[in-house]
Coordinates of C-alpha atoms and ligand atoms in Angstrom, one line a residue:
Chain A
E24 CA -0.1 -0.4 0.4
Q25 CA 1.3 3.5 -0.7
P26 CA 2.0 4.8 2.2
E27 CA 0.2 8.7 1.6
K28 CA -2.9 6.6 1.1
I29 CA -3.5 5.0 4.5
P30 CA -5.9 6.7 6.3
G31 CA -4.6 8.7 9.4
Y32 CA -1.1 8.3 8.5
T33 CA 0.4 11.4 9.0
Y34 CA 4.4 10.4 8.9
G35 CA 6.4 13.3 7.7
T36 CA 3.1 15.9 8.1
G37 CA 2.7 18.9 9.6
E38 CA -0.6 16.9 11.0
A39 CA 1.8 14.8 13.2
A40 CA 2.5 15.8 16.8
V41 CA 5.9 18.0 17.5
S42 CA 7.8 15.7 19.7
P43 CA 9.3 17.6 22.7
L44 CA 12.5 15.7 22.0
T45 CA 15.5 16.6 20.5
L46 CA 18.0 15.0 17.6
E47 CA 20.3 14.7 21.0
D48 CA 17.7 13.3 22.9
L49 CA 17.6 10.6 20.2
E50 CA 21.2 10.3 19.5
H51 CA 21.3 9.0 23.3
L52 CA 18.9 6.5 22.9
K53 CA 20.1 5.0 19.8
A54 CA 23.4 4.7 21.4
V55 CA 21.5 3.1 24.8
V56 CA 19.5 0.6 22.5
G57 CA 23.0 0.0 20.8
L58 CA 22.1 0.6 17.6
T59 CA 25.2 0.9 15.1
R60 CA 25.0 1.8 11.6
Q61 CA 25.6 -1.8 10.9
D62 CA 22.5 -2.6 12.5
E63 CA 20.7 0.1 10.5
Q64 CA 21.8 -1.7 7.0
V65 CA 21.1 -4.8 8.5
L66 CA 17.4 -3.6 9.0
T67 CA 16.9 -2.7 5.5
E68 CA 17.3 -6.4 4.7
A69 CA 15.1 -7.3 7.3
A70 CA 12.4 -5.0 5.4
R71 CA 13.1 -7.1 2.7
V72 CA 11.9 -10.2 4.3
L73 CA 9.7 -8.6 6.2
A74 CA 7.5 -6.3 3.1
D75 CA 5.2 -9.3 2.3
Q76 CA 4.7 -10.4 6.1
A77 CA 3.8 -7.4 7.5
D78 CA -0.2 -8.0 7.3
D79 CA 0.6 -11.7 8.7
M80 CA 2.7 -10.2 11.6
V81 CA 0.0 -7.7 12.9
S82 CA -2.8 -10.4 12.3
A83 CA -1.2 -12.7 14.3
Y84 CA -0.4 -9.7 17.4
R85 CA -4.0 -9.2 17.0
K86 CA -5.2 -12.8 17.5
R87 CA -3.2 -13.5 20.4
L88 CA -5.0 -10.3 22.0
G89 CA -8.0 -11.4 21.1
E90 CA -7.3 -14.7 22.9
L91 CA -7.3 -12.6 26.3
P92 CA -10.9 -11.2 27.1
F93 CA -9.8 -8.7 29.6
M94 CA -7.8 -7.0 26.7
H95 CA -10.8 -7.0 24.3
A96 CA -12.1 -3.4 25.6
Y97 CA -8.5 -1.6 24.4
S98 CA -9.5 -2.2 20.5
G99 CA -12.7 -3.5 20.9
H100 CA -16.0 -1.2 22.1
P101 CA -15.6 -0.5 25.6
D102 CA -17.9 -3.0 26.7
G103 CA -15.4 -5.4 24.6
T104 CA -17.8 -6.4 22.2
P105 CA -16.0 -6.6 18.7
N106 CA -15.0 -3.0 17.0
P107 CA -14.1 -4.5 13.5
E108 CA -14.4 -1.4 12.0
Y109 CA -11.7 0.3 14.3
G110 CA -9.5 -2.8 13.5
A111 CA -9.9 -2.0 9.9
A112 CA -9.2 1.2 9.8
S113 CA -6.4 1.1 12.1
K114 CA -4.8 -2.0 10.5
P115 CA -3.0 -0.3 7.7
R116 CA -1.5 1.9 10.1
F117 CA 0.2 -0.8 12.0
D118 CA 1.3 -2.9 8.9
R119 CA 3.3 0.0 8.1
F120 CA 5.0 0.6 11.1
I121 CA 6.9 -2.9 10.5
I122 CA 8.3 -1.7 7.2
D123 CA 9.0 2.1 8.4
A124 CA 10.7 0.4 11.8
C125 CA 13.1 -0.9 9.4
T126 CA 13.5 1.4 6.9
R127 CA 12.7 5.4 8.5
P128 CA 15.8 7.2 8.6
L129 CA 16.0 8.4 12.4
D130 CA 15.7 11.9 11.8
Q131 CA 12.5 15.0 13.2
D132 CA 10.2 13.2 11.0
W133 CA 10.5 10.2 13.0
L134 CA 10.7 11.7 16.6
N135 CA 6.9 13.5 15.6
Y136 CA 5.4 10.3 14.0
Q137 CA 6.6 8.0 17.0
H138 CA 5.3 10.9 19.4
E139 CA 2.1 10.7 17.6
I140 CA 1.8 6.9 17.4
G141 CA 2.4 7.4 21.6
L142 CA -0.3 9.9 21.7
R143 CA -2.5 7.2 19.7
H144 CA -2.0 4.4 22.6
T145 CA -3.2 7.2 25.3
R146 CA -5.8 9.1 26.3
I147 CA -4.5 11.8 24.8
K148 CA -5.5 10.6 21.1
K149 CA -6.8 6.9 21.3
N150 CA -9.8 6.5 19.4
S151 CA -9.8 10.3 17.8
T152 CA -7.9 9.4 13.9
D153 CA -10.8 6.6 13.4
H154 CA -13.5 8.2 15.3
A155 CA -13.5 4.9 17.1
D156 CA -15.8 3.9 19.7
S157 CA -13.4 2.1 22.2
L158 CA -11.4 2.4 25.5
D159 CA -9.9 6.0 25.8
H160 CA -6.3 4.6 26.7
I161 CA -4.1 1.2 26.5
P162 CA -2.4 1.0 30.0
M163 CA 1.4 1.2 29.5
R164 CA 1.9 -2.2 31.1
Y165 CA 0.4 -3.6 28.4
L166 CA 2.3 -1.9 25.4
L167 CA 6.0 -3.0 27.5
A168 CA 4.6 -6.5 28.2
F169 CA 3.4 -7.4 24.4
T170 CA 6.6 -5.8 23.0
A171 CA 8.1 -8.6 23.9
V172 CA 5.9 -10.7 21.9
V173 CA 6.6 -8.8 18.6
I174 CA 10.3 -9.3 19.6
A175 CA 10.1 -13.0 20.3
T176 CA 8.0 -13.7 17.8
A177 CA 10.0 -11.5 14.8
R178 CA 12.4 -14.3 14.4
D179 CA 10.2 -17.3 12.6
Y180 CA 9.5 -14.0 10.6
L181 CA 13.1 -13.0 10.0
A182 CA 13.9 -16.5 9.1
A183 CA 11.1 -17.3 6.3
D184 CA 13.2 -16.6 3.5
G185 CA 15.7 -18.7 4.3
A186 CA 18.7 -16.8 5.5
P187 CA 21.4 -18.4 6.9
A188 CA 21.5 -18.5 11.0
E189 CA 24.4 -16.0 11.2
Q190 CA 22.3 -13.4 9.3
V191 CA 18.9 -14.4 10.8
D192 CA 20.8 -13.1 14.3
R193 CA 22.1 -10.4 12.8
M194 CA 18.8 -9.4 11.9
H195 CA 16.6 -10.1 14.9
A196 CA 19.1 -8.5 17.1
A197 CA 18.6 -5.2 14.6
F198 CA 15.2 -5.7 15.0
T199 CA 14.6 -5.8 18.8
K200 CA 16.9 -2.8 19.2
S201 CA 14.7 -0.8 16.6
V202 CA 11.5 -2.1 18.2
M203 CA 12.8 -1.1 21.9
L204 CA 14.0 2.1 20.7
H205 CA 10.1 3.1 19.3
V206 CA 8.4 1.7 22.0
T207 CA 10.7 3.4 24.4
V208 CA 10.0 6.4 22.8
W209 CA 5.9 5.8 22.2
T210 CA 6.0 6.0 26.4
R211 CA 6.7 9.5 26.7
P212 CA 3.4 10.9 26.7
Y213 CA 2.8 8.6 29.8
V214 CA 5.5 9.9 32.1
A215 CA 6.3 13.0 33.8
A216 CA 9.2 15.0 32.1
A217 CA 11.7 14.7 35.3
D218 CA 10.4 10.7 35.5
W219 CA 10.9 9.5 32.0
Chain B
E12 CA 27.4 -16.8 45.6
Q13 CA 24.3 -17.5 48.1
P14 CA 21.5 -15.6 48.3
E15 CA 21.1 -14.3 51.5
K16 CA 24.6 -13.2 51.6
I17 CA 24.2 -10.5 49.4
P18 CA 23.7 -7.1 51.3
G19 CA 20.9 -5.2 50.4
Y20 CA 19.2 -8.3 48.5
T21 CA 15.9 -8.9 50.3
Y22 CA 14.4 -10.9 48.1
G23 CA 11.3 -12.5 50.2
T24 CA 12.1 -10.3 53.8
G25 CA 10.1 -8.2 55.1
E26 CA 12.3 -5.2 54.3
A27 CA 11.3 -5.6 50.5
A28 CA 8.7 -3.0 49.5
V29 CA 5.3 -4.5 49.4
S30 CA 4.1 -4.3 45.9
P31 CA 0.9 -2.5 44.6
L32 CA -0.1 -5.1 42.4
T33 CA -2.1 -8.3 42.9
L34 CA -2.0 -11.7 42.0
E35 CA -4.3 -10.9 39.1
D36 CA -2.5 -8.4 37.5
L37 CA 0.6 -10.3 37.4
E38 CA -1.6 -13.2 35.5
H39 CA -2.9 -10.6 33.2
L40 CA 0.7 -9.3 32.2
K41 CA 2.1 -13.0 31.8
A42 CA -0.8 -13.5 29.5
V43 CA 0.1 -10.7 27.7
V44 CA 4.0 -11.3 27.2
G45 CA 2.9 -14.7 26.0
L46 CA 4.9 -16.8 29.1
T47 CA 3.5 -20.1 28.9
R48 CA 4.2 -23.1 31.2
Q49 CA 7.0 -24.2 28.3
D50 CA 8.5 -21.3 28.5
E51 CA 8.7 -21.6 32.7
Q52 CA 10.0 -25.0 32.0
V53 CA 12.7 -23.8 29.6
L54 CA 13.5 -20.9 31.6
T55 CA 14.9 -23.3 34.2
E56 CA 17.0 -24.8 31.7
A57 CA 18.7 -21.2 30.4
A58 CA 19.4 -21.1 34.0
R59 CA 21.9 -23.7 33.8
V60 CA 23.2 -22.2 30.7
L61 CA 23.3 -19.0 32.4
A62 CA 24.5 -19.4 35.8
D63 CA 28.5 -19.1 35.5
Q64 CA 27.7 -16.5 33.3
A65 CA 26.0 -13.9 35.2
D66 CA 28.7 -12.2 36.6
D67 CA 30.2 -11.9 32.7
M68 CA 27.1 -10.5 31.7
V69 CA 26.3 -8.2 34.0
S70 CA 30.0 -7.0 33.2
A71 CA 29.5 -6.6 29.7
Y72 CA 26.1 -4.1 30.3
R73 CA 28.3 -2.1 32.5
K74 CA 30.9 -1.7 29.8
R75 CA 28.3 -0.8 27.5
L76 CA 27.0 1.8 29.9
G77 CA 30.6 2.9 30.8
E78 CA 31.3 3.6 26.7
L79 CA 28.8 6.6 27.2
P80 CA 29.6 9.3 29.0
F81 CA 26.2 10.6 29.5
M82 CA 25.1 7.6 31.7
H83 CA 27.9 7.9 34.1
A84 CA 26.3 9.9 36.5
Y85 CA 23.7 7.3 37.0
S86 CA 26.0 4.8 38.4
G87 CA 29.2 7.2 39.3
H88 CA 29.2 10.0 41.8
P89 CA 27.0 12.7 40.5
D90 CA 29.8 15.0 38.2
G91 CA 30.3 11.3 36.3
T92 CA 33.2 10.2 37.7
P93 CA 33.5 6.6 38.7
N94 CA 32.6 5.3 41.6
P95 CA 33.7 1.8 41.9
E96 CA 32.2 1.2 45.6
Y97 CA 28.7 1.7 44.6
G98 CA 29.6 -0.3 41.6
A99 CA 30.9 -3.2 43.7
A100 CA 28.1 -3.3 46.2
S101 CA 24.8 -3.4 43.5
K102 CA 26.7 -6.2 41.2
P103 CA 26.0 -9.1 43.0
R104 CA 22.5 -8.1 43.1
F105 CA 22.7 -7.8 39.7
D106 CA 24.1 -10.8 38.8
R107 CA 21.5 -12.7 41.0
F108 CA 18.9 -11.0 39.4
I109 CA 19.9 -13.0 35.7
I110 CA 19.4 -16.3 37.6
D111 CA 16.0 -14.9 39.7
A112 CA 14.6 -14.3 36.3
C113 CA 14.8 -17.7 35.2
T114 CA 14.2 -19.7 38.1
R115 CA 12.0 -17.8 40.7
P116 CA 8.4 -18.6 41.3
L117 CA 6.2 -15.6 39.9
D118 CA 4.2 -15.1 43.1
Q119 CA 3.8 -12.3 46.1
D120 CA 7.5 -12.5 46.7
W121 CA 8.4 -11.9 43.2
L122 CA 5.7 -9.0 43.2
N123 CA 7.5 -7.5 45.7
Y124 CA 10.9 -7.5 45.2
Q125 CA 10.2 -6.4 41.5
H126 CA 8.5 -3.4 42.7
E127 CA 11.8 -3.0 45.0
I128 CA 14.1 -3.1 42.4
G129 CA 11.6 -0.9 40.2
L130 CA 12.0 1.7 43.2
R131 CA 15.9 1.4 43.4
H132 CA 16.0 2.9 40.2
T133 CA 13.9 5.8 40.7
R134 CA 14.3 8.8 43.1
I135 CA 12.2 7.1 45.8
K136 CA 14.8 4.4 46.5
K137 CA 17.8 4.7 44.1
N138 CA 21.2 5.0 45.9
S139 CA 19.9 4.2 49.5
T140 CA 20.7 0.5 49.8
D141 CA 24.5 1.1 49.3
H142 CA 24.2 4.6 50.4
A143 CA 25.6 5.4 47.3
D144 CA 26.7 9.3 46.3
S145 CA 25.4 9.0 42.7
L146 CA 22.3 10.9 40.6
D147 CA 19.3 9.9 42.5
H148 CA 17.1 8.7 39.3
I149 CA 17.4 6.7 36.4
P150 CA 15.2 8.4 33.7
M151 CA 12.4 5.6 32.1
R152 CA 13.7 5.8 28.7
Y153 CA 17.5 4.4 29.5
L154 CA 15.5 1.4 31.8
L155 CA 13.9 0.6 28.6
A156 CA 16.3 1.7 25.9
F157 CA 19.0 -1.1 27.5
T158 CA 16.0 -3.9 27.6
A159 CA 17.2 -4.5 24.0
V160 CA 21.3 -5.1 24.7
V161 CA 19.8 -7.1 27.4
I162 CA 17.4 -9.4 25.2
A163 CA 19.8 -9.1 22.1
T164 CA 22.8 -9.8 23.6
A165 CA 21.6 -12.7 25.9
R166 CA 21.6 -15.2 22.5
D167 CA 25.0 -15.7 22.6
Y168 CA 25.2 -16.5 26.2
L169 CA 22.3 -18.8 25.6
A170 CA 24.0 -20.8 23.0
A171 CA 27.6 -20.8 25.1
D172 CA 26.9 -24.3 26.3
G173 CA 26.6 -25.4 22.7
A174 CA 22.2 -26.5 22.8
P175 CA 20.7 -26.7 19.2
A176 CA 19.5 -23.9 17.6
E177 CA 15.7 -24.6 18.3
Q178 CA 16.9 -24.9 21.8
V179 CA 18.7 -21.9 21.9
D180 CA 15.5 -20.1 20.2
R181 CA 13.0 -21.6 22.6
M182 CA 15.2 -20.7 25.8
H183 CA 16.2 -16.8 23.7
A184 CA 12.2 -16.6 23.7
A185 CA 11.6 -17.3 26.7
F186 CA 14.2 -15.6 28.5
T187 CA 12.8 -12.3 26.0
K188 CA 9.6 -12.8 27.9
S189 CA 10.7 -12.8 31.0
V190 CA 12.7 -9.7 31.0
M191 CA 10.3 -7.5 29.5
L192 CA 7.7 -8.7 32.5
H193 CA 10.7 -7.2 34.8
V194 CA 11.5 -4.4 33.1
T195 CA 7.4 -3.7 32.8
V196 CA 6.9 -4.3 36.5
W197 CA 9.4 -2.0 37.5
T198 CA 8.4 1.0 35.8
R199 CA 5.3 0.9 37.9
P200 CA 6.6 3.7 40.3
Y201 CA 7.8 5.7 37.5
V202 CA 4.2 6.5 36.2
A203 CA 0.9 7.3 37.4
A204 CA -1.4 4.5 38.4
A205 CA -4.3 5.6 36.0
D206 CA -2.1 5.4 33.0
W207 CA 0.0 2.3 33.8
Ligands
HEM318 C1 4.9 -3.7 21.1 C2 3.4 -3.5 21.3 C3 2.7 -2.4 20.3 C4 3.0 -2.4 18.9 C5 4.0 -2.1 18.5 C6 1.8 -1.2 18.5 C7 2.1 -0.5 17.1 C8 0.7 0.0 16.7 C9 0.7 1.2 15.9 C10 2.1 0.9 14.9 C11 -0.5 1.6 15.9 C12 -0.5 2.4 14.4 C13 -0.5 3.7 14.6 C14 -1.0 5.0 13.7 O1 0.2 5.2 12.7 O2 -1.9 5.3 14.3 C15 -1.2 1.4 17.1 C16 -2.1 1.7 16.9 C17 -3.5 1.0 18.1 N1 -2.6 -0.2 18.7 FE1 -1.1 -0.4 19.0 N2 0.8 -1.1 19.6 C18 1.2 -1.9 20.3 C19 0.4 -2.4 21.8 C20 -0.7 -2.4 21.6 C21 -1.4 -2.9 22.9 C22 -1.0 -4.2 23.7 C23 -3.0 -2.8 22.2 C24 -4.0 -3.4 22.9 C25 -5.4 -3.6 22.7 C26 -3.1 -1.9 21.0 C27 -4.0 -1.5 20.9 C28 -4.3 -0.6 19.3 C29 -4.9 0.5 18.9 C30 -6.3 0.4 19.4 C31 -4.5 1.2 18.3 C32 -5.3 2.2 17.2 C33 -4.8 3.5 18.3 C34 -5.6 5.1 17.9 O3 -7.5 5.0 18.3 O4 -5.3 5.7 17.1 N3 -1.3 -2.0 20.7 N4 -0.2 0.6 18.0
HEM319 C1 16.9 -3.4 31.1 C2 17.7 -3.1 31.9 C3 18.2 -2.9 33.3 C4 18.2 -4.5 33.9 C5 18.2 -5.2 33.7 C6 18.9 -4.0 35.5 C7 19.0 -4.4 36.3 C8 19.2 -4.1 38.2 C9 19.1 -4.7 39.0 C10 19.0 -6.4 39.2 C11 19.8 -3.9 40.2 C12 19.5 -4.7 41.3 C13 18.6 -4.3 42.4 C14 18.5 -4.9 43.4 O1 18.5 -6.0 43.8 O2 19.3 -4.0 44.1 C15 20.1 -2.9 39.8 C16 20.3 -1.9 40.2 C17 20.9 -0.9 39.6 N1 20.9 -0.3 38.5 FE1 19.9 -1.5 36.7 N2 19.4 -2.4 35.3 C18 18.7 -1.9 33.9 C19 19.3 -0.6 33.7 C20 19.5 0.2 34.1 C21 20.4 1.4 33.5 C22 20.3 1.8 32.1 C23 21.2 2.1 34.8 C24 21.8 3.3 33.8 C25 23.3 3.3 34.5 C26 21.0 1.1 35.8 C27 21.7 1.3 36.9 C28 21.7 1.1 38.3 C29 22.1 1.4 39.5 C30 23.0 2.8 39.4 C31 21.4 0.6 40.4 C32 21.8 0.3 41.8 C33 20.6 1.1 42.3 C34 20.2 1.4 43.9 O3 21.2 2.5 44.4 O4 20.2 0.6 44.7 N3 20.2 0.3 35.1 N4 19.6 -2.9 38.0

């Protein structure tokens, strides 16, 4: 899908939030996750392997969350009943994230859109993009906990093209760092500036 | 090292903080990280592989952080100069965490001590256990970002005994889930209850 055609996907536009972080903050976070130039190169290779699988990956994540009744009200209606319109509206943006996480340069547009994604998980902006009727806030603990699923399940997708084990290791390590970098930045709206 | 001999290690004692979480909260978090009974079994196997390496792992983490000058004041003195007494005092507890993360039952004592570890990264309790002269708070973003290093570097340690690749995969996935579960619970003191 052409990203500019995805409804609500405001990456690189003036409609996205403005990140409170500086590019120096970003350099520090990259250094702490250990993301190197080699990782950035390897991520472009990972993008080629994942491009055709992003849709399946996100469907698998949602299936996992769908098996947990206490999670239903965050993606369904507030009473936990299904909200397929909301799921359909937000899915192309989530799919796009898989590729973006492997290919986007880490610049001001990146900072801004990651802040936007963080906000869209909180009561500041959840539901508004898709005018959805759903709980208005995803607790931070579930965002973080679910990161384990995204990271642990990535290995099989990265191995799907039959790359040698050492290359799968490299892609998996780089993807792990990238996902943690993204999710870390998404937590900014959840925490007081002095504590974050 | 016998855990009961590690100074400041109050796991399972009345000196540890009391967690604000319930065992039901814990069940939900386990479900979201996807930690299964099989993972818990595999973690006991991982513990055997990691037992002799925990000290090296933590030394390697610290070496990484030592290469980042903007991180020095959190483990050194507030001006960033080295504080080897603080490092030496806290290291056995960090080493012990590697084994605990693979072996401890997920019960009330676990909840309490994880809350204690979280507090010890924040201005509520950092420095107090070791009477250390150091910055009094580790920003949450660095705690989360560094999780990528702990997870990504674990693979080689888990492979060190020459286990078959599929077993390394299983141990790595289980370790990833366990680390994310721990770090998630550690973030509780950083975030308002309604947002966490
Ligand atoms: C590591 C874990 C997670 C990742 C990588 C992730 C990723 C994303 C992405 C990329 C989007 C689209 C943002 C946009 O461009 O608009 C999104 C939106 C959303 N996510 Fe997550 N998410 C995670 C955890 C969760 C969890 C645990 C839930 C719980 C149900 C959840 C529910 C949602 C919902 C409902 C939306 C739509 C938000 C809106 O109303 O705009 N996510 N997520
Ligand atoms: C995933 C990342 C991290 C893990 C797994 C981790 C783990 C631990 C553990 C297990 C302890 C000992 C707690 C206790 O039993 O007293 C500890 C303490 C400590 N950690 Fe971390 N930590 C992480 C991130 C960081 C970062 C980024 C820093 C930054 C320098 C840091 C600095 C410290 C310090 C200074 C202490 C001593 C705290 C005190 O004064 O009691 N940690 N950490």
